[in-house]
Amino acid sequence: MPSSTPRISLGASGLDISRLVYGVWRLAESADTSVPATLRKIHACLDQGITTFDHADIYGNYACEALFGEALKAEPALAARLQTVTKCGIMLASSKYPERKVKHYDTSAAHIRASVDASLQKLGVEVIDLLLLHRPDPFMDPAETGACLDQLVQSGKVRAVGVSNFQPWDCELLQSAMQTPLASNQIELSLLAQQPFTDGQLAYLQRKQLPPMAWSPLAGGALFGDGAAAQRVRPVLQALASQYGVGLDAVAVAWLLSHPARIVPVLGTNDLGRVQALGDAFKVRIDRETWYQLYSLAAGVEVP
C-alpha cells in the first residue's frame, strides 16, 4: 500500500519522522496485550506510512516499552522500518519503586543515562531516534543535563534530543548549555487546548523552525464528550466529516495539520479500526475561515 502519510524533518537535527505519530501510552491498558495484538497495531500504522512511535519510560507504569519490544523481538525486521521516540525524567511514586517517597523529576546525567539504557533494552533497538525530557525540572542543572544529552548523541545511543511540556524560556536555558540542537517540543495542543497558539509557545517554535509535536490532540476524548465546547464544535466537525467521508477525529486532527507551524499530532488508541483510520486526517482540507470557525466555537468567543 502506498504511504498516505507525509514525512517531516525536525529542524537542524536531521531526523526525519512521519507527520502523524502513534502514541503507545495506552498499550498496557489494552484488553489484549499479546504480541500478535501489538503487531497488528504496528502493521496498521506502517501500512499507512505512520512509522514513528511515541513512548516514555513511565507509560503503563513502566510496562509499555517492554510490551512494544516483545513485538519487535517477534519480527526483528520491523525495527529498521520505524522510528522510536521515548521520554525520561519523571519519577513516579510507583509500586515498582517503593523506595520513592514522592513523585518528582530527575534530569541528572546519571538518571538520563540509566533511563536511555533501560529504554534501549526494553525496546530492543540499537538506537533511540528521539529522546525527550518529559517535563521541565525545577531542580535541573542545565550544564549537567545539556552535556549529558550532547554525549548521548555523540555516542550514537540517541539520534536526536528534544523536550516535552517546556516553555520557551525552559528551552532557551537548556539549549544554552548544549551543542546539539533541540529537535522538538511535545506540548498539549488541540481544539480544547488552544493556549499555545497565543501564549508564545508556537511562536517560539516557529521562529526556531521546529515542528511541535502535539500530545492529546483529541483532548483525551473530551472533544467528543458532553462539555460545552465539544457540543459547540461538533456540528461543524460532523459536517466536515460527512463531506470528506471520515470520522470526527480525522477532522480534529486535520485542523492541527493545517496550521503553518507544521504540527505533528501524536495519536494513541487501542482500537485497531481507529488505528487503521488515522491517516484519514490527510483527506480533509481546512481553509483559514473554517479553521477560525472551529477555533472560535471551541473557545466560546469570536477572536477580538
PDB file of C-alpha atoms in Angstrom, residues 7-126:
ATOM      1  CA  ARG A   7       7.227  12.982   6.371  1.00  0.00           C
ATOM      2  CA  ILE A   8       8.811  15.922   8.132  1.00  0.00           C
ATOM      3  CA  SER A   9      12.319  16.855   9.221  1.00  0.00           C
ATOM      4  CA  LEU A  10      12.784  18.053  12.802  1.00  0.00           C
ATOM      5  CA  GLY A  11      14.820  21.233  12.463  1.00  0.00           C
ATOM      6  CA  ALA A  12      18.604  21.016  12.282  1.00  0.00           C
ATOM      7  CA  SER A  13      18.610  17.595  13.959  1.00  0.00           C
ATOM      8  CA  GLY A  14      18.314  15.896  10.586  1.00  0.00           C
ATOM      9  CA  LEU A  15      15.804  13.420  11.994  1.00  0.00           C
ATOM     10  CA  ASP A  16      13.020  12.535   9.585  1.00  0.00           C
ATOM     11  CA  ILE A  17       9.718  11.273  11.060  1.00  0.00           C
ATOM     12  CA  SER A  18       6.180  10.626   9.871  1.00  0.00           C
ATOM     13  CA  ARG A  19       3.790  13.578  10.084  1.00  0.00           C
ATOM     14  CA  LEU A  20       1.494  11.505  12.302  1.00  0.00           C
ATOM     15  CA  VAL A  21       2.944   9.650  15.287  1.00  0.00           C
ATOM     16  CA  TYR A  22       1.384   6.670  17.038  1.00  0.00           C
ATOM     17  CA  GLY A  23       1.442   7.086  20.813  1.00  0.00           C
ATOM     18  CA  VAL A  24       1.728   3.882  22.824  1.00  0.00           C
ATOM     19  CA  TRP A  25       0.894   5.284  26.274  1.00  0.00           C
ATOM     20  CA  ARG A  26      -2.267   3.175  26.482  1.00  0.00           C
ATOM     21  CA  LEU A  27      -0.721  -0.054  25.212  1.00  0.00           C
ATOM     22  CA  ALA A  28      -0.696  -1.704  28.641  1.00  0.00           C
ATOM     23  CA  GLU A  29      -4.393  -0.809  29.110  1.00  0.00           C
ATOM     24  CA  SER A  30      -5.456  -2.838  26.068  1.00  0.00           C
ATOM     25  CA  ALA A  31      -7.774  -5.769  26.613  1.00  0.00           C
ATOM     26  CA  ASP A  32      -5.242  -7.781  24.598  1.00  0.00           C
ATOM     27  CA  THR A  33      -1.575  -7.008  25.253  1.00  0.00           C
ATOM     28  CA  SER A  34      -0.304 -10.087  23.420  1.00  0.00           C
ATOM     29  CA  VAL A  35       2.479  -9.885  20.867  1.00  0.00           C
ATOM     30  CA  PRO A  36       0.117 -10.593  17.920  1.00  0.00           C
ATOM     31  CA  ALA A  37      -2.238  -7.791  19.042  1.00  0.00           C
ATOM     32  CA  THR A  38       0.624  -5.292  19.317  1.00  0.00           C
ATOM     33  CA  LEU A  39       1.979  -6.363  15.951  1.00  0.00           C
ATOM     34  CA  ARG A  40      -1.405  -5.732  14.343  1.00  0.00           C
ATOM     35  CA  LYS A  41      -1.291  -2.135  15.577  1.00  0.00           C
ATOM     36  CA  ILE A  42       2.281  -1.631  14.403  1.00  0.00           C
ATOM     37  CA  HIS A  43       1.497  -3.018  10.954  1.00  0.00           C
ATOM     38  CA  ALA A  44      -1.690  -0.950  10.721  1.00  0.00           C
ATOM     39  CA  CYS A  45       0.454   2.156  11.267  1.00  0.00           C
ATOM     40  CA  LEU A  46       3.229   1.148   8.886  1.00  0.00           C
ATOM     41  CA  ASP A  47       0.710   0.252   6.165  1.00  0.00           C
ATOM     42  CA  GLN A  48      -0.375   3.894   6.033  1.00  0.00           C
ATOM     43  CA  GLY A  49       3.087   5.391   6.367  1.00  0.00           C
ATOM     44  CA  ILE A  50       2.965   6.102  10.101  1.00  0.00           C
ATOM     45  CA  THR A  51       6.465   4.980  11.020  1.00  0.00           C
ATOM     46  CA  THR A  52       7.110   6.930  14.234  1.00  0.00           C
ATOM     47  CA  PHE A  53       6.102   5.543  17.650  1.00  0.00           C
ATOM     48  CA  ASP A  54       5.989   7.657  20.794  1.00  0.00           C
ATOM     49  CA  HIS A  55       6.975   6.076  24.119  1.00  0.00           C
ATOM     50  CA  ALA A  56       8.011   7.126  27.605  1.00  0.00           C
ATOM     51  CA  ASP A  57       9.747   5.116  30.284  1.00  0.00           C
ATOM     52  CA  ILE A  58       6.784   5.604  32.654  1.00  0.00           C
ATOM     53  CA  TYR A  59       3.954   4.631  30.280  1.00  0.00           C
ATOM     54  CA  GLY A  60       1.826   1.790  31.588  1.00  0.00           C
ATOM     55  CA  ASN A  61       3.594   2.020  34.949  1.00  0.00           C
ATOM     56  CA  TYR A  62       6.885   1.263  33.190  1.00  0.00           C
ATOM     57  CA  ALA A  63       5.383  -1.566  31.091  1.00  0.00           C
ATOM     58  CA  CYS A  64       4.673  -0.202  27.597  1.00  0.00           C
ATOM     59  CA  GLU A  65       8.223  -0.099  26.245  1.00  0.00           C
ATOM     60  CA  ALA A  66       8.698  -3.774  27.114  1.00  0.00           C
ATOM     61  CA  LEU A  67       5.376  -4.760  25.500  1.00  0.00           C
ATOM     62  CA  PHE A  68       6.407  -2.992  22.312  1.00  0.00           C
ATOM     63  CA  GLY A  69       9.868  -4.532  22.478  1.00  0.00           C
ATOM     64  CA  GLU A  70       8.419  -8.035  22.694  1.00  0.00           C
ATOM     65  CA  ALA A  71       6.577  -7.387  19.428  1.00  0.00           C
ATOM     66  CA  LEU A  72       9.754  -6.172  17.736  1.00  0.00           C
ATOM     67  CA  LYS A  73      11.580  -9.253  19.012  1.00  0.00           C
ATOM     68  CA  ALA A  74       8.969 -11.422  17.267  1.00  0.00           C
ATOM     69  CA  GLU A  75       9.529  -9.557  13.962  1.00  0.00           C
ATOM     70  CA  PRO A  76      13.073  -8.144  14.126  1.00  0.00           C
ATOM     71  CA  ALA A  77      12.913  -6.664  10.606  1.00  0.00           C
ATOM     72  CA  LEU A  78      10.328  -4.126  11.812  1.00  0.00           C
ATOM     73  CA  ALA A  79      12.904  -2.142  13.793  1.00  0.00           C
ATOM     74  CA  ALA A  80      14.525  -0.863  10.598  1.00  0.00           C
ATOM     75  CA  ARG A  81      11.176   0.432   9.325  1.00  0.00           C
ATOM     76  CA  LEU A  82      10.234   2.630  12.263  1.00  0.00           C
ATOM     77  CA  GLN A  83      11.476   5.484  14.441  1.00  0.00           C
ATOM     78  CA  THR A  84      11.319   5.309  18.227  1.00  0.00           C
ATOM     79  CA  VAL A  85      10.626   8.327  20.405  1.00  0.00           C
ATOM     80  CA  THR A  86      10.863   7.976  24.154  1.00  0.00           C
ATOM     81  CA  LYS A  87      10.946  10.246  27.187  1.00  0.00           C
ATOM     82  CA  CYS A  88      12.590  10.288  30.578  1.00  0.00           C
ATOM     83  CA  GLY A  89      12.784  12.442  33.692  1.00  0.00           C
ATOM     84  CA  ILE A  90       9.532  11.699  35.544  1.00  0.00           C
ATOM     85  CA  MET A  91       9.998   9.567  38.670  1.00  0.00           C
ATOM     86  CA  LEU A  92       6.671   8.005  39.592  1.00  0.00           C
ATOM     87  CA  ALA A  93       5.861   7.060  43.162  1.00  0.00           C
ATOM     88  CA  SER A  94       5.103   3.580  41.918  1.00  0.00           C
ATOM     89  CA  SER A  95       4.775   0.146  43.481  1.00  0.00           C
ATOM     90  CA  LYS A  96       7.695  -0.779  41.244  1.00  0.00           C
ATOM     91  CA  TYR A  97       9.847   1.745  43.098  1.00  0.00           C
ATOM     92  CA  PRO A  98       8.681   1.560  46.741  1.00  0.00           C
ATOM     93  CA  GLU A  99      11.742   3.467  47.917  1.00  0.00           C
ATOM     94  CA  ARG A 100      10.471   6.689  46.311  1.00  0.00           C
ATOM     95  CA  LYS A 101       8.749   8.965  48.802  1.00  0.00           C
ATOM     96  CA  VAL A 102       7.123  11.303  46.291  1.00  0.00           C
ATOM     97  CA  LYS A 103       6.678  11.782  42.564  1.00  0.00           C
ATOM     98  CA  HIS A 104       9.468  14.010  41.322  1.00  0.00           C
ATOM     99  CA  TYR A 105      11.658  14.842  38.325  1.00  0.00           C
ATOM    100  CA  ASP A 106      15.238  13.785  37.694  1.00  0.00           C
ATOM    101  CA  THR A 107      17.247  15.248  34.833  1.00  0.00           C
ATOM    102  CA  SER A 108      20.616  14.351  36.315  1.00  0.00           C
ATOM    103  CA  ALA A 109      23.164  12.831  33.939  1.00  0.00           C
ATOM    104  CA  ALA A 110      23.168   9.579  35.879  1.00  0.00           C
ATOM    105  CA  HIS A 111      19.421   9.130  35.632  1.00  0.00           C
ATOM    106  CA  ILE A 112      19.176  10.127  31.965  1.00  0.00           C
ATOM    107  CA  ARG A 113      21.919   7.668  31.011  1.00  0.00           C
ATOM    108  CA  ALA A 114      20.333   4.873  33.055  1.00  0.00           C
ATOM    109  CA  SER A 115      16.912   5.601  31.565  1.00  0.00           C
ATOM    110  CA  VAL A 116      18.263   5.538  27.998  1.00  0.00           C
ATOM    111  CA  ASP A 117      19.996   2.220  28.612  1.00  0.00           C
ATOM    112  CA  ALA A 118      16.818   0.764  30.110  1.00  0.00           C
ATOM    113  CA  SER A 119      14.697   2.005  27.173  1.00  0.00           C
ATOM    114  CA  LEU A 120      17.124   0.554  24.637  1.00  0.00           C
ATOM    115  CA  GLN A 121      16.976  -2.782  26.436  1.00  0.00           C
ATOM    116  CA  LYS A 122      13.186  -2.855  26.799  1.00  0.00           C
ATOM    117  CA  LEU A 123      12.506  -1.731  23.233  1.00  0.00           C
ATOM    118  CA  GLY A 124      15.178  -4.000  21.827  1.00  0.00           C
ATOM    119  CA  VAL A 125      16.515  -1.344  19.443  1.00  0.00           C
ATOM    120  CA  GLU A 126      20.089  -0.238  18.830  1.00  0.00           C
TER     121      GLU A 126
END
